[in-house]
């Protein structure tokens, strides 16, 4: 069973009827499957995410440079502020 809490927001699943909860559960499953199929058919997305995470985890991007991102594509089309090594 999935946790009823995500982040700092508690979900009130008691508001939904049993039928609505089941429909929501099925929708979440279908959405996850669709997302996984999309990622499998678009390996470039995984490469972009991997490159972004690699730079971030290696400490090449500062938290300030991450705050300056105004659109998702900006990370890949404009040079980021890199830390001096």
mmCIF file with all atom_site columns, C-alpha atoms in Angstrom:
data_model
loop_
_atom_site.group_PDB
_atom_site.id
_atom_site.type_symbol
_atom_site.label_atom_id
_atom_site.label_alt_id
_atom_site.label_comp_id
_atom_site.label_asym_id
_atom_site.label_entity_id
_atom_site.label_seq_id
_atom_site.pdbx_PDB_ins_code
_atom_site.Cartn_x
_atom_site.Cartn_y
_atom_site.Cartn_z
_atom_site.occupancy
_atom_site.B_iso_or_equiv
_atom_site.pdbx_formal_charge
_atom_site.auth_seq_id
_atom_site.auth_comp_id
_atom_site.auth_asym_id
_atom_site.auth_atom_id
_atom_site.pdbx_PDB_model_num
ATOM 1  C CA . UNK A 1 1  ? 0.000   0.000  0.000   1.00 0.00 ? 1  UNK A CA 1
ATOM 2  C CA . UNK A 1 2  ? 1.274   3.452  -0.878  1.00 0.00 ? 2  UNK A CA 1
ATOM 3  C CA . UNK A 1 3  ? 1.990   5.980  1.804   1.00 0.00 ? 3  UNK A CA 1
ATOM 4  C CA . UNK A 1 4  ? -0.703  8.597  2.275   1.00 0.00 ? 4  UNK A CA 1
ATOM 5  C CA . UNK A 1 5  ? 1.905   11.319 2.724   1.00 0.00 ? 5  UNK A CA 1
ATOM 6  C CA . UNK A 1 6  ? 4.107   12.996 0.136   1.00 0.00 ? 6  UNK A CA 1
ATOM 7  C CA . UNK A 1 7  ? 6.619   15.583 1.151   1.00 0.00 ? 7  UNK A CA 1
ATOM 8  C CA . UNK A 1 8  ? 5.170   17.851 3.784   1.00 0.00 ? 8  UNK A CA 1
ATOM 9  C CA . UNK A 1 9  ? 1.571   17.618 2.549   1.00 0.00 ? 9  UNK A CA 1
ATOM 10 C CA . UNK A 1 10 ? -0.715  15.036 4.086   1.00 0.00 ? 10 UNK A CA 1
ATOM 11 C CA . UNK A 1 11 ? -3.246  13.590 1.669   1.00 0.00 ? 11 UNK A CA 1
ATOM 12 C CA . UNK A 1 12 ? -6.805  13.208 2.910   1.00 0.00 ? 12 UNK A CA 1
ATOM 13 C CA . UNK A 1 13 ? -7.759  9.973  1.144   1.00 0.00 ? 13 UNK A CA 1
ATOM 14 C CA . UNK A 1 14 ? -10.847 9.696  3.347   1.00 0.00 ? 14 UNK A CA 1
ATOM 15 C CA . UNK A 1 15 ? -12.508 12.390 1.224   1.00 0.00 ? 15 UNK A CA 1
ATOM 16 C CA . UNK A 1 16 ? -12.717 10.005 -1.736  1.00 0.00 ? 16 UNK A CA 1
ATOM 17 C CA . UNK A 1 17 ? -15.164 7.158  -2.012  1.00 0.00 ? 17 UNK A CA 1
ATOM 18 C CA . UNK A 1 18 ? -13.823 3.619  -2.414  1.00 0.00 ? 18 UNK A CA 1
ATOM 19 C CA . UNK A 1 19 ? -14.632 3.750  -6.135  1.00 0.00 ? 19 UNK A CA 1
ATOM 20 C CA . UNK A 1 20 ? -12.828 7.090  -6.543  1.00 0.00 ? 20 UNK A CA 1
ATOM 21 C CA . UNK A 1 21 ? -9.776  5.795  -4.669  1.00 0.00 ? 21 UNK A CA 1
ATOM 22 C CA . UNK A 1 22 ? -9.633  2.757  -6.957  1.00 0.00 ? 22 UNK A CA 1
ATOM 23 C CA . UNK A 1 23 ? -9.963  4.934  -10.072 1.00 0.00 ? 23 UNK A CA 1
ATOM 24 C CA . UNK A 1 24 ? -7.221  7.210  -8.747  1.00 0.00 ? 24 UNK A CA 1
ATOM 25 C CA . UNK A 1 25 ? -4.988  4.215  -8.027  1.00 0.00 ? 25 UNK A CA 1
ATOM 26 C CA . UNK A 1 26 ? -5.547  2.843  -11.547 1.00 0.00 ? 26 UNK A CA 1
ATOM 27 C CA . UNK A 1 27 ? -4.871  6.287  -13.027 1.00 0.00 ? 27 UNK A CA 1
ATOM 28 C CA . UNK A 1 28 ? -1.585  6.558  -11.123 1.00 0.00 ? 28 UNK A CA 1
ATOM 29 C CA . UNK A 1 29 ? -0.535  3.097  -12.308 1.00 0.00 ? 29 UNK A CA 1
ATOM 30 C CA . UNK A 1 30 ? -1.417  3.897  -15.936 1.00 0.00 ? 30 UNK A CA 1
ATOM 31 C CA . UNK A 1 31 ? 0.413   7.231  -15.734 1.00 0.00 ? 31 UNK A CA 1
ATOM 32 C CA . UNK A 1 32 ? 3.538   5.591  -14.348 1.00 0.00 ? 32 UNK A CA 1
ATOM 33 C CA . UNK A 1 33 ? 3.479   2.935  -17.085 1.00 0.00 ? 33 UNK A CA 1
ATOM 34 C CA . UNK A 1 34 ? 3.026   5.646  -19.747 1.00 0.00 ? 34 UNK A CA 1
ATOM 35 C CA . UNK A 1 35 ? 5.942   7.624  -18.291 1.00 0.00 ? 35 UNK A CA 1
ATOM 36 C CA . UNK A 1 36 ? 8.199   4.563  -18.266 1.00 0.00 ? 36 UNK A CA 1
ATOM 37 C CA . UNK A 1 37 ? 7.272   3.715  -21.866 1.00 0.00 ? 37 UNK A CA 1
ATOM 38 C CA . UNK A 1 38 ? 8.006   7.302  -22.901 1.00 0.00 ? 38 UNK A CA 1
ATOM 39 C CA . UNK A 1 39 ? 11.430  7.221  -21.255 1.00 0.00 ? 39 UNK A CA 1
ATOM 40 C CA . UNK A 1 40 ? 12.217  3.879  -22.909 1.00 0.00 ? 40 UNK A CA 1
ATOM 41 C CA . UNK A 1 41 ? 11.319  5.283  -26.332 1.00 0.00 ? 41 UNK A CA 1
ATOM 42 C CA . UNK A 1 42 ? 13.215  8.563  -25.758 1.00 0.00 ? 42 UNK A CA 1
ATOM 43 C CA . UNK A 1 43 ? 16.695  7.702  -24.434 1.00 0.00 ? 43 UNK A CA 1
ATOM 44 C CA . UNK A 1 44 ? 17.817  11.297 -24.982 1.00 0.00 ? 44 UNK A CA 1
ATOM 45 C CA . UNK A 1 45 ? 15.657  12.361 -22.031 1.00 0.00 ? 45 UNK A CA 1
ATOM 46 C CA . UNK A 1 46 ? 17.469  9.937  -19.742 1.00 0.00 ? 46 UNK A CA 1
ATOM 47 C CA . UNK A 1 47 ? 20.811  11.215 -21.056 1.00 0.00 ? 47 UNK A CA 1
ATOM 48 C CA . UNK A 1 48 ? 19.838  14.830 -20.330 1.00 0.00 ? 48 UNK A CA 1
ATOM 49 C CA . UNK A 1 49 ? 18.652  13.963 -16.832 1.00 0.00 ? 49 UNK A CA 1
ATOM 50 C CA . UNK A 1 50 ? 21.799  11.914 -16.237 1.00 0.00 ? 50 UNK A CA 1
ATOM 51 C CA . UNK A 1 51 ? 24.077  14.740 -17.386 1.00 0.00 ? 51 UNK A CA 1
ATOM 52 C CA . UNK A 1 52 ? 22.253  17.242 -15.198 1.00 0.00 ? 52 UNK A CA 1
ATOM 53 C CA . UNK A 1 53 ? 22.456  14.999 -12.128 1.00 0.00 ? 53 UNK A CA 1
ATOM 54 C CA . UNK A 1 54 ? 26.106  14.156 -12.783 1.00 0.00 ? 54 UNK A CA 1
ATOM 55 C CA . UNK A 1 55 ? 27.061  17.842 -12.877 1.00 0.00 ? 55 UNK A CA 1
ATOM 56 C CA . UNK A 1 56 ? 25.008  18.612 -9.807  1.00 0.00 ? 56 UNK A CA 1
ATOM 57 C CA . UNK A 1 57 ? 26.283  15.673 -7.754  1.00 0.00 ? 57 UNK A CA 1
ATOM 58 C CA . UNK A 1 58 ? 29.905  16.320 -8.714  1.00 0.00 ? 58 UNK A CA 1
ATOM 59 C CA . UNK A 1 59 ? 29.429  19.815 -7.345  1.00 0.00 ? 59 UNK A CA 1
ATOM 60 C CA . UNK A 1 60 ? 29.973  21.531 -10.673 1.00 0.00 ? 60 UNK A CA 1
ATOM 61 C CA . UNK A 1 61 ? 26.776  23.544 -10.364 1.00 0.00 ? 61 UNK A CA 1
ATOM 62 C CA . UNK A 1 62 ? 26.221  25.810 -7.414  1.00 0.00 ? 62 UNK A CA 1
ATOM 63 C CA . UNK A 1 63 ? 22.883  26.051 -5.663  1.00 0.00 ? 63 UNK A CA 1
ATOM 64 C CA . UNK A 1 64 ? 22.790  29.687 -6.765  1.00 0.00 ? 64 UNK A CA 1
ATOM 65 C CA . UNK A 1 65 ? 23.074  28.676 -10.424 1.00 0.00 ? 65 UNK A CA 1
ATOM 66 C CA . UNK A 1 66 ? 20.206  26.226 -9.932  1.00 0.00 ? 66 UNK A CA 1
ATOM 67 C CA . UNK A 1 67 ? 18.034  29.015 -8.509  1.00 0.00 ? 67 UNK A CA 1
ATOM 68 C CA . UNK A 1 68 ? 18.714  31.101 -11.611 1.00 0.00 ? 68 UNK A CA 1
ATOM 69 C CA . UNK A 1 69 ? 17.068  28.537 -13.900 1.00 0.00 ? 69 UNK A CA 1
ATOM 70 C CA . UNK A 1 70 ? 13.832  30.020 -15.220 1.00 0.00 ? 70 UNK A CA 1
ATOM 71 C CA . UNK A 1 71 ? 12.835  27.243 -17.630 1.00 0.00 ? 71 UNK A CA 1
ATOM 72 C CA . UNK A 1 72 ? 13.600  23.512 -17.838 1.00 0.00 ? 72 UNK A CA 1
ATOM 73 C CA . UNK A 1 73 ? 15.476  23.887 -21.127 1.00 0.00 ? 73 UNK A CA 1
ATOM 74 C CA . UNK A 1 74 ? 17.727  26.688 -19.868 1.00 0.00 ? 74 UNK A CA 1
ATOM 75 C CA . UNK A 1 75 ? 19.967  24.151 -18.154 1.00 0.00 ? 75 UNK A CA 1
ATOM 76 C CA . UNK A 1 76 ? 20.845  22.593 -21.497 1.00 0.00 ? 76 UNK A CA 1
ATOM 77 C CA . UNK A 1 77 ? 20.969  25.578 -23.841 1.00 0.00 ? 77 UNK A CA 1
ATOM 78 C CA . UNK A 1 78 ? 22.824  28.146 -21.726 1.00 0.00 ? 78 UNK A CA 1
ATOM 79 C CA . UNK A 1 79 ? 26.108  27.654 -19.905 1.00 0.00 ? 79 UNK A CA 1
ATOM 80 C CA . UNK A 1 80 ? 25.731  27.277 -16.151 1.00 0.00 ? 80 UNK A CA 1
ATOM 81 C CA . UNK A 1 81 ? 27.830  29.016 -13.535 1.00 0.00 ? 81 UNK A CA 1
ATOM 82 C CA . UNK A 1 82 ? 30.413  26.384 -12.642 1.00 0.00 ? 82 UNK A CA 1
ATOM 83 C CA . UNK A 1 83 ? 32.418  26.236 -9.456  1.00 0.00 ? 83 UNK A CA 1
ATOM 84 C CA . UNK A 1 84 ? 36.106  26.934 -9.728  1.00 0.00 ? 84 UNK A CA 1
ATOM 85 C CA . UNK A 1 85 ? 38.185  23.836 -9.013  1.00 0.00 ? 85 UNK A CA 1
#
